[in-house]
Coordinates of C-alpha atoms in Angstrom, one line a residue:
Chain T
M2 CA 0.0 0.0 0.0
K3 CA 2.8 2.4 0.9
V4 CA 4.5 1.7 -2.4
H5 CA 1.3 3.0 -4.1
V6 CA 1.3 6.2 -2.0
M7 CA 4.9 6.7 -2.9
L8 CA 4.2 6.2 -6.6
I9 CA 1.4 8.8 -6.5
L10 CA 3.6 11.3 -4.8
V11 CA 6.5 10.8 -7.2
S12 CA 4.2 11.1 -10.2
A13 CA 2.7 14.3 -8.8
L14 CA 6.1 15.7 -8.2
L15 CA 7.2 14.8 -11.7
A16 CA 4.1 16.5 -13.1
L17 CA 4.9 19.6 -11.2
G18 CA 8.4 19.5 -12.6
N19 CA 6.9 19.3 -16.1
L20 CA 4.6 22.2 -15.4
S21 CA 7.5 24.5 -14.5
C22 CA 9.7 23.5 -17.4
G23 CA 7.0 23.8 -20.1
K24 CA 7.7 27.3 -21.4
K25 CA 7.8 27.4 -25.2
E26 CA 10.8 28.9 -26.9
E27 CA 9.8 31.3 -29.5
A28 CA 10.7 30.3 -33.1
P29 CA 13.3 32.5 -34.7
T30 CA 12.0 34.9 -37.3
T31 CA 13.4 34.9 -40.8
Q32 CA 12.6 38.1 -42.7
E33 CA 11.7 37.9 -46.3
T34 CA 14.6 39.6 -48.1
P35 CA 14.3 39.4 -51.8
A36 CA 17.4 38.9 -53.8
A37 CA 18.9 42.1 -55.2
G38 CA 16.8 43.2 -58.2
K39 CA 15.5 46.2 -60.1
T40 CA 15.2 49.5 -58.3
V41 CA 12.7 52.3 -59.0
D42 CA 13.9 55.0 -61.4
P43 CA 12.3 58.3 -60.0
A44 CA 12.6 59.9 -63.4
T45 CA 9.9 57.6 -64.9
A46 CA 7.9 56.9 -61.8
G47 CA 4.1 57.7 -61.8
T48 CA 1.2 57.8 -59.3
I49 CA -2.0 55.9 -58.9
S50 CA -4.5 57.7 -56.8
G51 CA -8.2 57.2 -56.2
I52 CA -11.0 56.6 -53.9
V53 CA -12.7 53.7 -52.2
K54 CA -16.5 54.0 -52.1
F55 CA -19.3 52.1 -50.4
T56 CA -22.7 51.9 -51.9
G57 CA -25.8 50.9 -49.9
T58 CA -26.7 51.2 -46.3
P59 CA -23.8 50.7 -43.9
P60 CA -24.5 48.4 -41.0
P61 CA -25.6 50.3 -37.8
P62 CA -23.0 51.0 -35.2
V63 CA -22.5 48.3 -32.6
R64 CA -22.5 49.1 -28.9
L65 CA -19.6 47.7 -27.0
R66 CA -20.0 46.3 -23.4
M67 CA -16.9 47.3 -21.4
D68 CA -18.3 46.3 -18.1
A69 CA -15.9 43.3 -17.9
D70 CA -13.2 45.8 -16.8
A71 CA -14.3 48.8 -14.7
A72 CA -11.1 50.6 -15.7
C73 CA -12.2 50.5 -19.4
A74 CA -15.8 51.6 -18.7
R75 CA -14.4 54.5 -16.6
M76 CA -12.5 55.8 -19.6
H77 CA -15.6 56.6 -21.5
A78 CA -18.3 59.1 -20.6
G79 CA -21.1 57.2 -22.3
A80 CA -21.8 54.2 -24.4
V81 CA -19.0 53.2 -26.8
Q82 CA -20.1 52.4 -30.3
V83 CA -18.1 51.0 -33.2
R84 CA -18.8 51.4 -36.9
E85 CA -17.2 48.6 -38.8
V86 CA -18.1 50.2 -42.1
E87 CA -17.2 53.9 -41.7
T88 CA -18.2 56.2 -44.6
D89 CA -18.4 59.9 -45.2
A90 CA -21.3 61.8 -46.7
S91 CA -20.2 61.0 -50.2
G92 CA -19.8 57.3 -49.6
G93 CA -15.9 57.4 -49.2
L94 CA -15.0 54.3 -47.2
A95 CA -12.4 54.7 -44.4
R96 CA -10.0 52.1 -43.1
V97 CA -9.4 50.3 -46.4
V98 CA -5.9 49.0 -47.1
V99 CA -5.1 49.7 -50.8
Y100 CA -1.9 48.1 -52.0
V101 CA -0.2 46.7 -55.1
K102 CA -0.8 43.0 -54.9
E103 CA 1.0 42.0 -58.1
G104 CA 3.3 43.7 -60.6
L105 CA 6.3 44.6 -58.5
E106 CA 8.1 41.2 -58.7
G107 CA 11.8 41.6 -59.3
Y108 CA 12.1 45.0 -57.5
T109 CA 13.9 45.5 -54.3
F110 CA 13.3 48.3 -51.9
P111 CA 15.3 49.7 -49.0
P112 CA 13.9 48.3 -45.7
A113 CA 11.5 50.4 -43.6
T114 CA 13.1 51.3 -40.3
E115 CA 10.8 54.0 -39.0
A116 CA 8.6 52.6 -36.2
I117 CA 4.8 52.6 -36.6
E118 CA 2.7 53.1 -33.5
L119 CA -0.3 51.0 -32.4
D120 CA -1.8 52.4 -29.2
Q121 CA -4.3 51.0 -26.8
E122 CA -6.4 53.9 -25.5
G123 CA -9.8 53.7 -23.9
C124 CA -9.5 49.9 -24.3
M125 CA -9.6 50.3 -28.0
Y126 CA -6.8 49.9 -30.6
K127 CA -5.7 53.1 -32.3
P128 CA -5.6 53.0 -35.2
R129 CA -8.0 50.1 -35.8
V130 CA -6.3 49.3 -39.2
L131 CA -2.6 49.6 -39.7
A132 CA -0.4 48.9 -42.7
V133 CA 3.4 48.3 -42.4
R134 CA 6.2 46.9 -44.4
T135 CA 7.7 43.5 -43.8
G136 CA 10.2 43.8 -41.1
Q137 CA 9.1 47.3 -40.1
P138 CA 9.1 47.9 -36.3
I139 CA 5.7 48.2 -34.8
E140 CA 5.6 50.0 -31.4
I141 CA 2.7 48.9 -29.3
L142 CA 1.8 51.3 -26.5
N143 CA -0.6 50.9 -23.6
S144 CA -2.0 54.3 -22.6
D145 CA -4.7 52.7 -20.4
D146 CA -4.8 52.2 -16.7
T147 CA -5.4 48.5 -17.2
T148 CA -3.5 45.5 -18.4
H149 CA -3.8 44.4 -22.0
N150 CA -2.6 41.4 -23.9
I151 CA -1.7 41.8 -27.6
H152 CA -2.3 38.7 -29.6
P153 CA -1.9 38.8 -33.4
I154 CA -3.4 35.8 -35.1
P155 CA -1.5 35.6 -38.4
K156 CA -1.8 32.8 -41.0
V157 CA 1.7 33.0 -42.5
N158 CA 3.6 35.0 -39.9
R159 CA 4.7 34.0 -36.4
E160 CA 1.9 34.1 -33.8
W161 CA 2.6 35.7 -30.5
N162 CA 0.8 36.7 -27.4
R163 CA 2.2 39.2 -24.9
S164 CA 0.9 41.1 -21.9
Q165 CA 1.4 44.8 -21.3
P166 CA 0.8 46.3 -17.8
P167 CA -1.0 49.6 -17.3
K168 CA 0.9 52.3 -19.1
G169 CA 3.7 49.8 -19.4
E170 CA 6.8 49.7 -21.4
K171 CA 6.2 49.7 -25.2
I172 CA 6.4 46.4 -27.1
V173 CA 8.3 46.5 -30.3
D174 CA 7.9 43.7 -32.9
S175 CA 7.6 43.2 -36.6
F176 CA 6.3 40.7 -39.1
A177 CA 8.5 39.0 -41.6
R178 CA 6.1 38.0 -44.4
Q179 CA 3.5 39.8 -46.4
E180 CA 0.0 39.2 -45.0
V181 CA -3.1 41.3 -45.5
A182 CA -4.3 41.5 -42.9
I183 CA -3.4 40.0 -39.5
P184 CA -6.2 40.2 -36.9
V185 CA -5.0 41.5 -33.5
K186 CA -6.9 40.7 -30.4
C187 CA -6.8 41.4 -26.7
N188 CA -8.1 38.3 -25.0
I189 CA -8.6 40.2 -21.8
H190 CA -11.0 42.6 -23.5
P191 CA -12.7 40.6 -26.3
W192 CA -14.2 43.7 -28.0
M193 CA -10.7 45.0 -28.8
Q194 CA -9.8 44.3 -32.4
A195 CA -7.2 45.7 -34.8
Y196 CA -5.8 44.6 -38.1
I197 CA -2.2 44.9 -39.3
A198 CA -1.6 44.6 -43.0
V199 CA 2.0 43.6 -43.7
I200 CA 3.2 44.4 -47.2
A201 CA 6.6 43.6 -48.8
H202 CA 7.0 46.9 -50.6
P203 CA 6.2 50.6 -50.0
Y204 CA 3.1 50.9 -52.3
F205 CA 0.2 50.9 -49.9
Q206 CA -2.1 53.2 -48.0
V207 CA -4.9 53.0 -45.5
T208 CA -7.8 55.2 -46.5
G209 CA -8.8 58.0 -44.2
E210 CA -12.3 59.4 -43.6
S211 CA -12.8 60.5 -47.2
G212 CA -11.8 57.1 -48.6
T213 CA -9.0 58.5 -50.8
F214 CA -5.6 57.0 -51.4
E215 CA -2.4 57.8 -53.3
L216 CA 0.4 55.5 -54.3
K217 CA 3.4 57.7 -55.4
N218 CA 6.7 56.9 -57.1
L219 CA 5.5 53.7 -58.8
P220 CA 7.6 52.5 -61.7
P221 CA 5.8 52.0 -65.0
G222 CA 4.1 48.6 -65.3
T223 CA 0.9 46.7 -65.1
Y224 CA -0.4 46.2 -61.6
T225 CA -3.1 44.4 -59.7
L226 CA -4.3 46.7 -57.0
E227 CA -6.3 45.3 -54.1
A228 CA -8.5 47.0 -51.6
W229 CA -9.0 45.2 -48.4
H230 CA -11.7 46.0 -45.8
E231 CA -12.1 44.2 -42.4
K232 CA -15.8 43.5 -42.9
L233 CA -16.4 43.8 -46.7
G234 CA -13.5 41.7 -47.9
T235 CA -11.4 42.5 -50.9
T236 CA -11.8 43.8 -54.5
T237 CA -9.1 44.1 -57.1
Q238 CA -8.4 46.1 -60.3
Q239 CA -5.7 46.0 -63.0
V240 CA -4.0 49.3 -63.8
T241 CA -1.3 49.9 -66.4
L242 CA 0.9 52.8 -65.6
G243 CA 3.1 54.5 -68.2
P244 CA 6.3 56.5 -67.5
N245 CA 5.5 59.6 -65.4
E246 CA 1.8 58.9 -65.7
A247 CA -0.8 59.7 -63.1
K248 CA -3.9 57.4 -63.0
T249 CA -7.0 57.5 -61.0
V250 CA -9.0 54.5 -60.0
E251 CA -12.1 53.9 -58.0
F252 CA -13.0 50.9 -55.9
V253 CA -16.6 50.2 -55.0
F254 CA -17.8 47.9 -52.2
Q255 CA -21.4 47.0 -52.5
G256 CA -23.5 47.0 -49.3
S257 CA -26.5 44.8 -48.8
Chain K
M17 CA -11.6 -9.6 1.2
H18 CA -14.8 -7.4 1.8
T19 CA -14.7 -3.7 1.2
P20 CA -16.5 -1.8 3.9
Y21 CA -18.7 1.2 3.0
R22 CA -16.9 4.4 4.0
P23 CA -19.3 7.2 3.9
R24 CA -16.7 9.9 4.3
L25 CA -14.7 8.5 1.4
H26 CA -17.8 8.3 -0.8
R27 CA -18.8 11.9 0.1
Y28 CA -15.3 13.0 -0.7
A29 CA -15.5 11.3 -4.1
L30 CA -18.8 13.0 -4.7
A31 CA -17.3 16.4 -3.8
T32 CA -14.4 15.7 -6.2
A33 CA -16.9 15.0 -9.0
A34 CA -18.9 18.1 -8.2
A35 CA -15.7 20.2 -8.2
T36 CA -14.8 18.7 -11.6
L37 CA -18.2 19.7 -13.0
L38 CA -17.6 23.2 -11.7
L39 CA -14.2 23.0 -13.5
L40 CA -15.9 22.0 -16.7
V41 CA -18.2 25.0 -16.5
A42 CA -15.2 27.3 -15.8
G43 CA -13.4 25.9 -18.8
G44 CA -16.5 26.4 -20.9
L45 CA -16.6 30.0 -19.8
V46 CA -13.0 30.5 -20.9
T47 CA -13.7 29.2 -24.4
S48 CA -17.0 31.0 -24.8
N49 CA -15.6 34.3 -23.6
D50 CA -12.6 33.9 -25.9
A51 CA -10.4 34.3 -22.9
G52 CA -8.1 31.2 -23.5
L53 CA -5.1 33.4 -24.1
S54 CA -5.9 36.3 -21.8
V55 CA -3.1 35.0 -19.6
P56 CA -0.1 34.6 -21.9
D57 CA 2.1 32.6 -19.5
W58 CA 1.7 29.2 -17.7
P59 CA 1.8 27.7 -15.1
L60 CA 1.9 31.1 -13.4
S61 CA -0.5 33.8 -14.4
Y62 CA 1.4 37.0 -15.3
G63 CA 4.3 35.6 -13.3
S64 CA 2.3 35.4 -10.1
L65 CA -0.5 33.5 -8.4
F66 CA -2.6 36.6 -8.1
P67 CA -2.9 38.4 -11.5
P68 CA -5.2 41.4 -12.0
M69 CA -8.6 39.9 -12.1
V70 CA -10.2 41.9 -15.0
G71 CA -11.8 41.0 -18.3
G72 CA -10.9 37.6 -19.7
I73 CA -8.3 37.0 -16.9
V74 CA -11.2 36.4 -14.5
Y75 CA -12.3 33.4 -16.5
E76 CA -8.8 32.0 -17.3
H77 CA -7.3 32.4 -13.9
S78 CA -10.4 31.1 -12.1
H79 CA -10.2 28.1 -14.4
R80 CA -6.6 27.5 -13.3
V81 CA -7.4 27.9 -9.6
I82 CA -10.3 25.5 -9.8
A83 CA -8.1 23.1 -11.8
A84 CA -5.5 23.2 -9.1
L85 CA -8.1 22.5 -6.5
V86 CA -9.5 19.5 -8.5
G87 CA -5.9 18.3 -9.0
L88 CA -5.3 18.4 -5.2
M89 CA -8.7 16.7 -4.5
T90 CA -7.8 13.9 -7.0
I91 CA -4.4 13.4 -5.4
G92 CA -6.3 13.1 -2.1
L93 CA -8.8 10.7 -3.5
A94 CA -6.0 8.5 -5.0
V95 CA -4.0 8.5 -1.7
W96 CA -7.2 7.7 0.3
L97 CA -8.1 4.8 -1.9
A98 CA -4.5 3.6 -2.0
R99 CA -4.6 3.4 1.7
V100 CA -8.0 1.8 2.4
E101 CA -9.4 0.3 -0.7
H102 CA -9.2 -3.5 -1.0
R103 CA -10.4 -3.7 -4.6
T104 CA -7.4 -3.5 -6.8
W105 CA -9.3 -2.3 -9.9
V106 CA -10.8 0.6 -7.9
R107 CA -7.3 1.7 -6.8
Y108 CA -6.0 1.5 -10.3
L109 CA -9.0 3.5 -11.5
A110 CA -8.1 6.2 -8.9
Y111 CA -4.5 6.2 -10.2
A112 CA -5.8 6.5 -13.8
A113 CA -7.9 9.5 -12.6
L114 CA -4.8 11.0 -11.2
A115 CA -2.9 10.4 -14.4
L116 CA -5.7 12.0 -16.4
V117 CA -5.8 15.1 -14.3
V118 CA -2.1 15.6 -14.6
L119 CA -2.2 15.0 -18.3
Q120 CA -5.2 17.4 -18.5
G121 CA -3.2 20.1 -16.7
I122 CA -0.3 19.7 -19.2
L123 CA -2.7 19.8 -22.2
G124 CA -4.2 23.0 -20.7
G125 CA -0.7 24.5 -20.4
L126 CA 0.1 23.5 -24.0
T127 CA -3.0 25.3 -25.3
V128 CA -1.7 28.5 -23.7
L129 CA 2.0 28.1 -24.7
F130 CA 1.2 27.1 -28.3
Y131 CA -1.7 29.5 -28.8
M132 CA -4.5 27.0 -28.7
P133 CA -3.6 24.5 -31.4
R134 CA -6.8 22.8 -32.5
P135 CA -5.9 19.2 -31.8
I136 CA -4.7 20.0 -28.3
S137 CA -7.7 22.2 -27.5
I138 CA -10.0 19.3 -28.7
A139 CA -8.0 16.8 -26.7
H140 CA -8.2 19.1 -23.6
A141 CA -12.0 19.4 -24.0
T142 CA -12.5 15.6 -24.5
M143 CA -10.2 14.7 -21.7
A144 CA -12.2 16.9 -19.3
Q145 CA -15.3 14.9 -20.0
I146 CA -13.5 11.6 -19.6
F147 CA -12.0 12.7 -16.3
F148 CA -15.3 13.8 -14.9
T149 CA -16.9 10.5 -15.8
T150 CA -14.0 8.6 -14.2
V151 CA -14.4 10.5 -11.0
A152 CA -18.2 10.0 -11.1
A153 CA -17.6 6.3 -11.5
L154 CA -15.3 6.3 -8.5
A155 CA -18.1 7.9 -6.5
L156 CA -20.4 5.1 -7.6
F157 CA -17.9 2.4 -6.8
T158 CA -17.5 3.8 -3.3
S159 CA -21.2 4.1 -2.7
Q160 CA -23.2 2.0 -0.3
W161 CA -25.5 0.9 -3.1
W162 CA -22.6 -0.5 -5.2
L163 CA -21.2 -2.4 -2.2
T164 CA -24.5 -3.8 -1.1
A165 CA -26.7 -4.2 -4.2
A166 CA -28.2 -7.6 -4.7
T167 CA -27.4 -9.3 -8.0
R168 CA -30.1 -10.9 -10.1
P169 CA -29.9 -13.8 -12.5
S170 CA -28.6 -12.7 -15.8
T171 CA -31.2 -13.1 -18.6
K172 CA -31.0 -12.5 -22.3
A173 CA -33.0 -9.3 -21.9
S174 CA -30.7 -7.9 -19.2
R175 CA -27.6 -8.8 -21.1
R176 CA -28.9 -6.9 -24.1
A177 CA -29.7 -3.9 -21.9
V178 CA -26.2 -3.9 -20.5
Q179 CA -24.7 -4.1 -24.0
F180 CA -26.8 -1.3 -25.3
A181 CA -26.1 0.8 -22.3
R182 CA -22.4 0.4 -23.0
L183 CA -22.9 1.2 -26.7
T184 CA -24.9 4.3 -25.7
T185 CA -22.0 5.5 -23.5
L186 CA -19.5 5.1 -26.3
T187 CA -21.9 6.9 -28.7
I188 CA -22.2 9.8 -26.3
L189 CA -18.4 10.0 -25.9
A190 CA -18.0 10.0 -29.7
Q191 CA -20.6 12.8 -29.8
L192 CA -18.8 14.8 -27.2
I193 CA -15.6 14.5 -29.3
L194 CA -17.5 15.7 -32.3
G195 CA -18.9 18.6 -30.3
A196 CA -15.4 19.6 -29.1
A197 CA -14.2 19.5 -32.6
Y198 CA -17.0 21.7 -33.8
R199 CA -16.5 24.2 -30.9
H200 CA -12.7 24.5 -31.6
G201 CA -13.2 24.8 -35.4
G202 CA -11.9 21.3 -36.3
L203 CA -15.1 20.1 -37.9
G204 CA -18.4 21.5 -39.2
I205 CA -21.7 21.1 -37.5
T206 CA -23.0 18.2 -39.6
P207 CA -21.1 15.4 -37.9
H208 CA -22.2 16.8 -34.5
L209 CA -25.9 16.9 -35.7
L210 CA -25.6 13.3 -37.0
G211 CA -24.1 12.4 -33.7
A212 CA -27.1 13.9 -31.9
G213 CA -29.4 11.7 -33.9
A214 CA -27.3 8.6 -33.0
V215 CA -27.3 9.5 -29.3
L216 CA -31.1 10.0 -29.4
V217 CA -31.6 6.6 -31.0
A218 CA -29.1 4.8 -28.8
T219 CA -30.6 6.3 -25.6
S220 CA -34.2 5.6 -26.6
W221 CA -33.3 2.0 -27.4
T222 CA -31.4 1.5 -24.2
N223 CA -34.3 3.0 -22.2
R224 CA -36.7 0.6 -23.9
L225 CA -34.4 -2.4 -23.2
V226 CA -33.9 -1.5 -19.6
R227 CA -37.6 -1.1 -19.1
R228 CA -38.3 -4.4 -20.8
A229 CA -35.7 -6.2 -18.7
D230 CA -37.6 -5.1 -15.6
F231 CA -34.7 -4.6 -13.3
A232 CA -36.8 -3.2 -10.5
V233 CA -33.8 -1.4 -9.0
G234 CA -34.4 2.1 -7.8
V235 CA -30.9 3.4 -8.8
V236 CA -31.3 1.9 -12.3
T237 CA -34.7 3.5 -12.8
R238 CA -33.5 6.9 -11.6
L239 CA -30.4 6.8 -13.8
R240 CA -32.6 5.7 -16.8
I241 CA -35.0 8.5 -16.4
L242 CA -32.2 11.0 -15.7
L243 CA -30.4 10.0 -18.9
S244 CA -33.5 10.4 -21.0
S245 CA -34.2 13.8 -19.5
L246 CA -30.6 14.9 -20.0
V247 CA -30.5 13.9 -23.6
G248 CA -33.8 15.8 -24.3
T249 CA -32.5 18.9 -22.5
Q250 CA -29.2 18.5 -24.3
I251 CA -30.8 18.5 -27.7
L252 CA -32.7 21.6 -26.9
L253 CA -29.6 23.3 -25.5
G254 CA -27.7 22.2 -28.5
F255 CA -30.0 23.9 -31.0
G256 CA -30.1 27.0 -28.8
A257 CA -26.3 27.1 -28.6
W258 CA -26.0 26.6 -32.3
W259 CA -28.4 29.5 -33.0
A260 CA -26.4 31.6 -30.5
V261 CA -23.0 30.7 -32.1
V262 CA -24.3 31.5 -35.6
R263 CA -25.7 34.8 -34.4
N264 CA -22.5 35.6 -32.6
Q265 CA -20.3 35.1 -35.6
Q266 CA -20.8 38.7 -36.7
A267 CA -20.7 40.1 -33.2
L268 CA -17.8 42.2 -32.0
Q269 CA -17.6 40.4 -28.7
P270 CA -19.1 37.3 -27.1
L271 CA -22.8 37.7 -26.5
P272 CA -24.2 36.7 -23.1
E273 CA -26.8 34.3 -24.6
M274 CA -24.1 32.6 -26.6
V275 CA -21.9 32.2 -23.5
G276 CA -24.8 30.9 -21.4
L277 CA -26.2 28.5 -23.9
T278 CA -22.8 27.0 -25.0
V279 CA -21.6 26.5 -21.4
A280 CA -25.0 25.0 -20.4
H281 CA -24.7 22.6 -23.4
L282 CA -21.2 21.6 -22.4
A283 CA -22.1 21.0 -18.8
C284 CA -25.2 19.0 -19.8
G285 CA -23.1 17.0 -22.2
A286 CA -20.7 16.1 -19.4
L287 CA -23.7 15.1 -17.1
T288 CA -25.1 13.0 -20.0
L289 CA -21.9 11.0 -20.5
A290 CA -21.5 10.5 -16.8
T291 CA -25.1 9.4 -16.3
A292 CA -24.9 7.0 -19.3
T293 CA -21.7 5.5 -17.8
L294 CA -23.2 5.1 -14.4
L295 CA -26.3 3.5 -15.8
W296 CA -24.2 1.0 -17.7
L297 CA -22.1 0.3 -14.6
A298 CA -25.2 -0.1 -12.5
L299 CA -26.8 -2.5 -14.9
H300 CA -23.6 -4.4 -15.0
R301 CA -23.5 -4.5 -11.3
V302 CA -27.0 -5.9 -10.8
T303 CA -26.8 -8.5 -13.6
M304 CA -23.6 -10.2 -12.8
S305 CA -24.0 -13.8 -13.4
A306 CA -22.8 -16.7 -11.3
E307 CA -19.8 -17.1 -13.6
S308 CA -18.6 -13.7 -12.4
A309 CA -18.4 -14.7 -8.9
D310 CA -14.7 -13.8 -8.7
L311 CA -15.6 -10.2 -9.7
R312 CA -18.4 -10.2 -7.2
A313 CA -16.0 -11.1 -4.5
T314 CA -13.9 -8.2 -5.4
I315 CA -16.8 -5.8 -5.3
G316 CA -17.0 -6.3 -1.6
S317 CA -20.6 -7.4 -1.0
P318 CA -21.8 -7.9 1.7
A319 CA -20.7 -4.5 2.8
L320 CA -19.7 -3.4 6.1
Q321 CA -20.4 0.0 7.4
E322 CA -17.3 1.9 8.4
G323 CA -16.5 1.0 12.0
G324 CA -17.7 -2.6 11.6
R325 CA -21.4 -2.1 11.3
R326 CA -23.1 -4.5 8.9

């Protein structure tokens, strides 16, 4: 009988040992670095600009319940509402990532070293949609009086999940591979949602309130442009740009 | 050697089973509130035993604390049985329960450290159900009824009832695995719906066979009625949970009705599996034939009350 008791205690101790040694090592990141190729000649470069529009009735704003964390609720005077489809009076659609999806193969670009900020303020991500270059540093701030965890859920990049104490030290990280777009969650506050579009070249923009965008300094060529929206999905267009040409395109997302 | 009835041991086993059911509910709340990764480290929470209890951390850390309590209670149950239990197979079942709870803890940790990989999340959810049933079975094996129940001659009808009860138990287990796979995104809803149909048929058939075999044993009757009631409730909860999950797909955060219905569905599923298992075991217990005299001897009948009372 005593042997059995000893066996139980030994197995319990071994299990405890396993528990404390189970921390996962993070996989090393390998950044996508294309082989040296063509560079853009500014003398022949052109511009593609345009607007992203939404037709139809946008879905109504959704009220967020922040009562799970009193600190979050305290940061807002009234009810907090989110519009997933944000348009201006003329139908210009905000928070759309417009980027060159195809047509830049063979080009190399200097790496982006300037850090881009993603803040957590009022228990919301600011901005909600962010676009960065592959390997570009993203500085994540916590301006709130509460703890957050930042959990990007990529499909082709490395997933991570880190906590950040109230007004804690900034977290700096980057994504190595192109991916449009990576959802980012805070599992402490399930209403918090952001998207990070990671693009391998500098030709992208997130539309502002008016829905407009401008991609400057593009070399002549035929491009597939994609517009990505968190709720409405994607739409693409082909554009051929001649030397020093300026072209205008319009993307339209249809509402229900 | 006869096994005496030990009421305190039996009550302790019941308490462990109740704590395990609470743990299942806590785990369900973690998943439904999308809080599985609200605490990024493990086994500690934010490097401490007392993290800030806000938002999703409330669910995740409470789940960990209750899991630790259940782990300790299971160690206690295994040690207690190792010291006093005469039936070797009951002792081994207690060791198996201990191994399951340790493995379950490790699976839980892996879900955190590897960002909820689907197979591990499904295994964690399934193992929880199996562990709860194991502890419930230990509570049955230490009960006065088990130790003192009279056996009746085995008949063809009673043997069929036992076989179908076993088949029903396995069908429910398979259905719970399908449910866990659906919940964690490993499968669509269709296999789980087909499984619900299979469970309904198996349970109805077992119910019919048990009634026909006329066991006339109070425990068997109560378990039979309870099982049918739970399956009916579970199907209603299942449809409710499905509706809520579909409705929640476009929501910006988990909706209370989705959380409530999915967790109730999960808990009812666990109770259904445990009840089906207990019914099968109870039927097996009362229909043991003369050929299984060896086993009957190890069951411990006639029982002695703790302290030598007969």
